[in-house]
Amino acid sequence: MSRVLVVEDNNANRELVVALLEQEGCEILVAGTAEAGLRLVREARPHLILMDVHLPGMSGYEATKQLKADPVTARIPILAVTAQAMKEDETRAQQAGCDGYIAKPLEAKAFCETIRRFLAQGTDEPGHRKKED
Ligand code: MN
């Protein structure tokens, strides 16, 4: 089963994301801050991370940079969750090392397609190796 970590400080957004991921049959971990998210990544090695970029305390950009700088977690795909039409957020997310992004407000069909695409890439050992076939 795919383990997905959702880092999101907004309850309504988090509930929506969790509901959609449940439909996809994912095992879900949630964190309301980047700091808690970083701890969960190390403890649970998710296969995919959905990272809200605007968080209290450490931003999602900074958390992404830290994860991508650490060889143990660098290969876990991170999708930035950014407000629609915020081109600047997209650019910053890319610069921080995000593998893709999801626009808010979430559109269920597009969201699920993106999640499936990233989970299908597969990681044999999350955070260590990516299946290259
Ligand atoms: Mn937020």
mmCIF file of N, CA and C in Angstrom, residues 5-89:
data_model
loop_
_atom_site.group_PDB
_atom_site.id
_atom_site.type_symbol
_atom_site.label_atom_id
_atom_site.label_comp_id
_atom_site.label_asym_id
_atom_site.label_seq_id
_atom_site.Cartn_x
_atom_site.Cartn_y
_atom_site.Cartn_z
ATOM 1 N N LEU A 5 2.301 11.203 2.755
ATOM 2 C CA LEU A 5 2.319 12.193 3.835
ATOM 3 C C LEU A 5 1.722 13.497 3.331
ATOM 4 N N VAL A 6 0.756 14.012 4.071
ATOM 5 C CA VAL A 6 0.123 15.280 3.742
ATOM 6 C C VAL A 6 0.562 16.322 4.770
ATOM 7 N N VAL A 7 1.272 17.340 4.312
ATOM 8 C CA VAL A 7 1.675 18.431 5.198
ATOM 9 C C VAL A 7 0.818 19.632 4.825
ATOM 10 N N GLU A 8 -0.104 19.974 5.704
ATOM 11 C CA GLU A 8 -1.096 21.026 5.406
ATOM 12 C C GLU A 8 -1.606 21.598 6.714
ATOM 13 N N ASP A 9 -1.606 22.919 6.836
ATOM 14 C CA ASP A 9 -2.050 23.537 8.096
ATOM 15 C C ASP A 9 -3.529 23.896 8.096
ATOM 16 N N ASN A 10 -4.151 23.863 6.929
ATOM 17 C CA ASN A 10 -5.567 24.235 6.853
ATOM 18 C C ASN A 10 -6.446 22.982 6.968
ATOM 19 N N ASN A 11 -7.317 22.973 7.998
ATOM 20 C CA ASN A 11 -8.111 21.769 8.265
ATOM 21 C C ASN A 11 -8.987 21.348 7.104
ATOM 22 N N ALA A 12 -9.651 22.321 6.490
ATOM 23 C CA ALA A 12 -10.575 21.995 5.394
ATOM 24 C C ALA A 12 -9.810 21.375 4.221
ATOM 25 N N ASN A 13 -8.674 21.974 3.873
ATOM 26 C CA ASN A 13 -7.870 21.420 2.778
ATOM 27 C C ASN A 13 -7.360 20.029 3.116
ATOM 28 N N ARG A 14 -6.932 19.879 4.378
ATOM 29 C CA ARG A 14 -6.383 18.586 4.787
ATOM 30 C C ARG A 14 -7.449 17.498 4.714
ATOM 31 N N GLU A 15 -8.673 17.843 5.168
ATOM 32 C CA GLU A 15 -9.751 16.850 5.132
ATOM 33 C C GLU A 15 -10.070 16.431 3.711
ATOM 34 N N LEU A 16 -10.079 17.404 2.809
ATOM 35 C CA LEU A 16 -10.371 17.099 1.410
ATOM 36 C C LEU A 16 -9.288 16.195 0.817
ATOM 37 N N VAL A 17 -8.046 16.543 1.060
ATOM 38 C CA VAL A 17 -6.937 15.746 0.527
ATOM 39 C C VAL A 17 -6.983 14.330 1.096
ATOM 40 N N VAL A 18 -7.241 14.223 2.392
ATOM 41 C CA VAL A 18 -7.299 12.904 3.028
ATOM 42 C C VAL A 18 -8.440 12.078 2.436
ATOM 43 N N ALA A 19 -9.592 12.702 2.218
ATOM 44 C CA ALA A 19 -10.732 11.976 1.650
ATOM 45 C C ALA A 19 -10.398 11.452 0.252
ATOM 46 N N LEU A 20 -9.732 12.269 -0.547
ATOM 47 C CA LEU A 20 -9.378 11.842 -1.910
ATOM 48 C C LEU A 20 -8.332 10.727 -1.879
ATOM 49 N N LEU A 21 -7.379 10.850 -0.976
ATOM 50 C CA LEU A 21 -6.341 9.808 -0.889
ATOM 51 C C LEU A 21 -6.926 8.495 -0.374
ATOM 52 N N GLU A 22 -7.929 8.590 0.502
ATOM 53 C CA GLU A 22 -8.597 7.375 0.995
ATOM 54 C C GLU A 22 -9.272 6.653 -0.158
ATOM 55 N N GLN A 23 -9.912 7.430 -1.020
ATOM 56 C CA GLN A 23 -10.543 6.842 -2.216
ATOM 57 C C GLN A 23 -9.527 6.113 -3.078
ATOM 58 N N GLU A 24 -8.314 6.610 -3.080
ATOM 59 C CA GLU A 24 -7.246 6.004 -3.887
ATOM 60 C C GLU A 24 -6.614 4.815 -3.187
ATOM 61 N N GLY A 25 -7.074 4.539 -1.961
ATOM 62 C CA GLY A 25 -6.566 3.384 -1.226
ATOM 63 C C GLY A 25 -5.191 3.591 -0.602
ATOM 64 N N CYS A 26 -4.848 4.836 -0.346
ATOM 65 C CA CYS A 26 -3.533 5.127 0.235
ATOM 66 C C CYS A 26 -3.567 5.019 1.751
ATOM 67 N N GLU A 27 -2.404 4.734 2.316
ATOM 68 C CA GLU A 27 -2.205 4.879 3.751
ATOM 69 C C GLU A 27 -1.765 6.330 3.940
ATOM 70 N N ILE A 28 -2.413 7.046 4.873
ATOM 71 C CA ILE A 28 -2.189 8.492 4.951
ATOM 72 C C ILE A 28 -1.588 8.903 6.288
ATOM 73 N N LEU A 29 -0.583 9.760 6.181
ATOM 74 C CA LEU A 29 0.011 10.372 7.366
ATOM 75 C C LEU A 29 -0.240 11.857 7.247
ATOM 76 N N VAL A 30 -0.558 12.531 8.345
ATOM 77 C CA VAL A 30 -0.798 13.970 8.255
ATOM 78 C C VAL A 30 0.056 14.744 9.248
ATOM 79 N N ALA A 31 0.445 15.936 8.823
ATOM 80 C CA ALA A 31 1.191 16.848 9.679
ATOM 81 C C ALA A 31 0.679 18.257 9.419
ATOM 82 N N GLY A 32 0.590 19.056 10.479
ATOM 83 C CA GLY A 32 0.095 20.420 10.347
ATOM 84 C C GLY A 32 1.207 21.455 10.233
ATOM 85 N N THR A 33 2.443 21.003 10.434
ATOM 86 C CA THR A 33 3.588 21.905 10.304
ATOM 87 C C THR A 33 4.707 21.177 9.555
ATOM 88 N N ALA A 34 5.616 21.973 8.992
ATOM 89 C CA ALA A 34 6.762 21.391 8.287
ATOM 90 C C ALA A 34 7.630 20.594 9.259
ATOM 91 N N GLU A 35 7.776 21.119 10.472
ATOM 92 C CA GLU A 35 8.624 20.452 11.463
ATOM 93 C C GLU A 35 8.083 19.048 11.768
ATOM 94 N N ALA A 36 6.771 18.952 11.995
ATOM 95 C CA ALA A 36 6.159 17.643 12.262
ATOM 96 C C ALA A 36 6.259 16.748 11.026
ATOM 97 N N GLY A 37 6.124 17.358 9.856
ATOM 98 C CA GLY A 37 6.244 16.602 8.609
ATOM 99 C C GLY A 37 7.624 15.985 8.454
ATOM 100 N N LEU A 38 8.662 16.757 8.750
ATOM 101 C CA LEU A 38 10.032 16.256 8.622
ATOM 102 C C LEU A 38 10.262 15.064 9.558
ATOM 103 N N ARG A 39 9.706 15.173 10.768
ATOM 104 C CA ARG A 39 9.836 14.054 11.711
ATOM 105 C C ARG A 39 9.162 12.797 11.156
ATOM 106 N N LEU A 40 7.945 12.978 10.615
ATOM 107 C CA LEU A 40 7.200 11.828 10.090
ATOM 108 C C LEU A 40 7.893 11.194 8.895
ATOM 109 N N VAL A 41 8.535 12.009 8.065
ATOM 110 C CA VAL A 41 9.251 11.458 6.906
ATOM 111 C C VAL A 41 10.332 10.509 7.397
ATOM 112 N N ARG A 42 11.040 10.928 8.436
ATOM 113 C CA ARG A 42 12.146 10.098 8.938
ATOM 114 C C ARG A 42 11.641 8.840 9.618
ATOM 115 N N GLU A 43 10.503 8.952 10.309
ATOM 116 C CA GLU A 43 9.960 7.788 11.010
ATOM 117 C C GLU A 43 9.288 6.808 10.067
ATOM 118 N N ALA A 44 8.549 7.324 9.092
ATOM 119 C CA ALA A 44 7.637 6.455 8.334
ATOM 120 C C ALA A 44 7.981 6.284 6.867
ATOM 121 N N ARG A 45 8.973 7.052 6.344
ATOM 122 C CA ARG A 45 9.380 6.916 4.950
ATOM 123 C C ARG A 45 8.205 6.805 3.965
ATOM 124 N N PRO A 46 7.469 7.876 3.807
ATOM 125 C CA PRO A 46 6.348 7.829 2.860
ATOM 126 C C PRO A 46 6.839 7.650 1.423
ATOM 127 N N HIS A 47 5.945 7.192 0.555
ATOM 128 C CA HIS A 47 6.270 7.021 -0.867
ATOM 129 C C HIS A 47 6.089 8.318 -1.633
ATOM 130 N N LEU A 48 5.290 9.220 -1.060
ATOM 131 C CA LEU A 48 4.980 10.488 -1.718
ATOM 132 C C LEU A 48 4.634 11.510 -0.644
ATOM 133 N N ILE A 49 5.016 12.763 -0.895
ATOM 134 C CA ILE A 49 4.712 13.838 0.057
ATOM 135 C C ILE A 49 3.944 14.939 -0.652
ATOM 136 N N LEU A 50 2.815 15.343 -0.062
ATOM 137 C CA LEU A 50 2.076 16.512 -0.557
ATOM 138 C C LEU A 50 2.385 17.654 0.402
ATOM 139 N N MET A 51 3.029 18.676 -0.108
ATOM 140 C CA MET A 51 3.563 19.727 0.751
ATOM 141 C C MET A 51 2.890 21.061 0.477
ATOM 142 N N ASP A 52 2.052 21.492 1.422
ATOM 143 C CA ASP A 52 1.529 22.858 1.348
ATOM 144 C C ASP A 52 2.742 23.777 1.452
ATOM 145 N N VAL A 53 2.791 24.831 0.645
ATOM 146 C CA VAL A 53 3.996 25.666 0.699
ATOM 147 C C VAL A 53 3.918 26.725 1.788
ATOM 148 N N HIS A 54 2.698 27.162 2.105
ATOM 149 C CA HIS A 54 2.536 28.189 3.142
ATOM 150 C C HIS A 54 2.121 27.534 4.446
ATOM 151 N N LEU A 55 3.047 27.505 5.379
ATOM 152 C CA LEU A 55 2.820 26.842 6.665
ATOM 153 C C LEU A 55 3.297 27.768 7.768
ATOM 154 N N PRO A 56 2.736 27.599 8.976
ATOM 155 C CA PRO A 56 3.251 28.405 10.083
ATOM 156 C C PRO A 56 4.655 27.913 10.412
ATOM 157 N N GLY A 57 5.526 28.757 10.857
ATOM 158 C CA GLY A 57 6.902 28.327 11.138
ATOM 159 C C GLY A 57 7.629 28.076 9.834
ATOM 160 N N MET A 58 8.308 26.948 9.753
ATOM 161 C CA MET A 58 9.072 26.630 8.543
ATOM 162 C C MET A 58 8.131 26.477 7.350
ATOM 163 N N SER A 59 8.528 27.043 6.207
ATOM 164 C CA SER A 59 7.686 26.943 5.015
ATOM 165 C C SER A 59 7.851 25.583 4.346
ATOM 166 N N GLY A 60 6.928 25.279 3.467
ATOM 167 C CA GLY A 60 7.029 24.038 2.693
ATOM 168 C C GLY A 60 8.232 24.054 1.763
ATOM 169 N N TYR A 61 8.631 25.231 1.319
ATOM 170 C CA TYR A 61 9.824 25.335 0.457
ATOM 171 C C TYR A 61 11.063 24.890 1.225
ATOM 172 N N GLU A 62 11.192 25.429 2.438
ATOM 173 C CA GLU A 62 12.368 25.125 3.261
ATOM 174 C C GLU A 62 12.399 23.636 3.619
ATOM 175 N N ALA A 63 11.237 23.089 3.974
ATOM 176 C CA ALA A 63 11.175 21.662 4.314
ATOM 177 C C ALA A 63 11.583 20.818 3.103
ATOM 178 N N THR A 64 11.131 21.224 1.916
ATOM 179 C CA THR A 64 11.487 20.492 0.686
ATOM 180 C C THR A 64 12.987 20.539 0.461
ATOM 181 N N LYS A 65 13.566 21.718 0.623
ATOM 182 C CA LYS A 65 15.015 21.861 0.437
ATOM 183 C C LYS A 65 15.763 20.909 1.367
ATOM 184 N N GLN A 66 15.319 20.844 2.625
ATOM 185 C CA GLN A 66 16.003 19.969 3.590
ATOM 186 C C GLN A 66 15.891 18.503 3.184
ATOM 187 N N LEU A 67 14.687 18.113 2.746
ATOM 188 C CA LEU A 67 14.488 16.710 2.365
ATOM 189 C C LEU A 67 15.303 16.355 1.127
ATOM 190 N N LYS A 68 15.371 17.285 0.188
ATOM 191 C CA LYS A 68 16.111 17.020 -1.055
ATOM 192 C C LYS A 68 17.623 17.083 -0.835
ATOM 193 N N ALA A 69 18.059 17.725 0.246
ATOM 194 C CA ALA A 69 19.494 17.822 0.534
ATOM 195 C C ALA A 69 19.998 16.587 1.288
ATOM 196 N N ASP A 70 19.078 15.790 1.818
ATOM 197 C CA ASP A 70 19.444 14.617 2.602
ATOM 198 C C ASP A 70 19.357 13.376 1.716
ATOM 199 N N PRO A 71 20.465 12.672 1.491
ATOM 200 C CA PRO A 71 20.460 11.515 0.594
ATOM 201 C C PRO A 71 19.447 10.440 1.004
ATOM 202 N N VAL A 72 19.119 10.383 2.282
ATOM 203 C CA VAL A 72 18.169 9.374 2.760
ATOM 204 C C VAL A 72 16.746 9.668 2.274
ATOM 205 N N THR A 73 16.416 10.945 2.102
ATOM 206 C CA THR A 73 15.038 11.313 1.741
ATOM 207 C C THR A 73 14.927 11.976 0.370
ATOM 208 N N ALA A 74 16.056 12.194 -0.281
ATOM 209 C CA ALA A 74 16.078 12.996 -1.520
ATOM 210 C C ALA A 74 15.206 12.431 -2.636
ATOM 211 N N ARG A 75 15.010 11.104 -2.660
ATOM 212 C CA ARG A 75 14.296 10.517 -3.789
ATOM 213 C C ARG A 75 12.806 10.375 -3.568
ATOM 214 N N ILE A 76 12.324 10.769 -2.409
ATOM 215 C CA ILE A 76 10.871 10.730 -2.187
ATOM 216 C C ILE A 76 10.258 11.881 -2.982
ATOM 217 N N PRO A 77 9.333 11.583 -3.905
ATOM 218 C CA PRO A 77 8.725 12.675 -4.665
ATOM 219 C C PRO A 77 7.917 13.617 -3.774
ATOM 220 N N ILE A 78 8.060 14.900 -4.033
ATOM 221 C CA ILE A 78 7.318 15.913 -3.277
ATOM 222 C C ILE A 78 6.496 16.743 -4.251
ATOM 223 N N LEU A 79 5.192 16.795 -3.997
ATOM 224 C CA LEU A 79 4.312 17.645 -4.794
ATOM 225 C C LEU A 79 3.947 18.862 -3.954
ATOM 226 N N ALA A 80 4.283 20.039 -4.451
ATOM 227 C CA ALA A 80 3.921 21.267 -3.754
ATOM 228 C C ALA A 80 2.434 21.524 -3.967
ATOM 229 N N VAL A 81 1.760 21.961 -2.921
ATOM 230 C CA VAL A 81 0.366 22.351 -3.062
ATOM 231 C C VAL A 81 0.334 23.873 -3.012
ATOM 232 N N THR A 82 -0.008 24.476 -4.141
ATOM 233 C CA THR A 82 0.085 25.933 -4.273
ATOM 234 C C THR A 82 -1.254 26.516 -4.701
ATOM 235 N N ALA A 83 -1.461 27.773 -4.366
ATOM 236 C CA ALA A 83 -2.699 28.439 -4.787
ATOM 237 C C ALA A 83 -2.669 28.624 -6.297
ATOM 238 N N GLN A 84 -3.820 28.363 -6.901
ATOM 239 C CA GLN A 84 -3.920 28.494 -8.339
ATOM 240 C C GLN A 84 -3.567 29.915 -8.768
ATOM 241 N N ALA A 85 -2.951 30.023 -9.914
ATOM 242 C CA ALA A 85 -2.597 31.321 -10.481
ATOM 243 C C ALA A 85 -1.444 31.999 -9.759
ATOM 244 N N MET A 86 -0.877 31.318 -8.786
ATOM 245 C CA MET A 86 0.298 31.893 -8.128
ATOM 246 C C MET A 86 1.550 31.335 -8.797
ATOM 247 N N LYS A 87 1.855 31.894 -9.937
ATOM 248 C CA LYS A 87 3.015 31.457 -10.732
ATOM 249 C C LYS A 87 4.296 31.501 -9.902
ATOM 250 N N GLU A 88 4.360 32.507 -9.051
ATOM 251 C CA GLU A 88 5.543 32.690 -8.222
ATOM 252 C C GLU A 88 5.755 31.490 -7.282
ATOM 253 N N ASP A 89 4.636 30.984 -6.720
ATOM 254 C CA ASP A 89 4.711 29.810 -5.839
ATOM 255 C C ASP A 89 5.246 28.611 -6.602
#
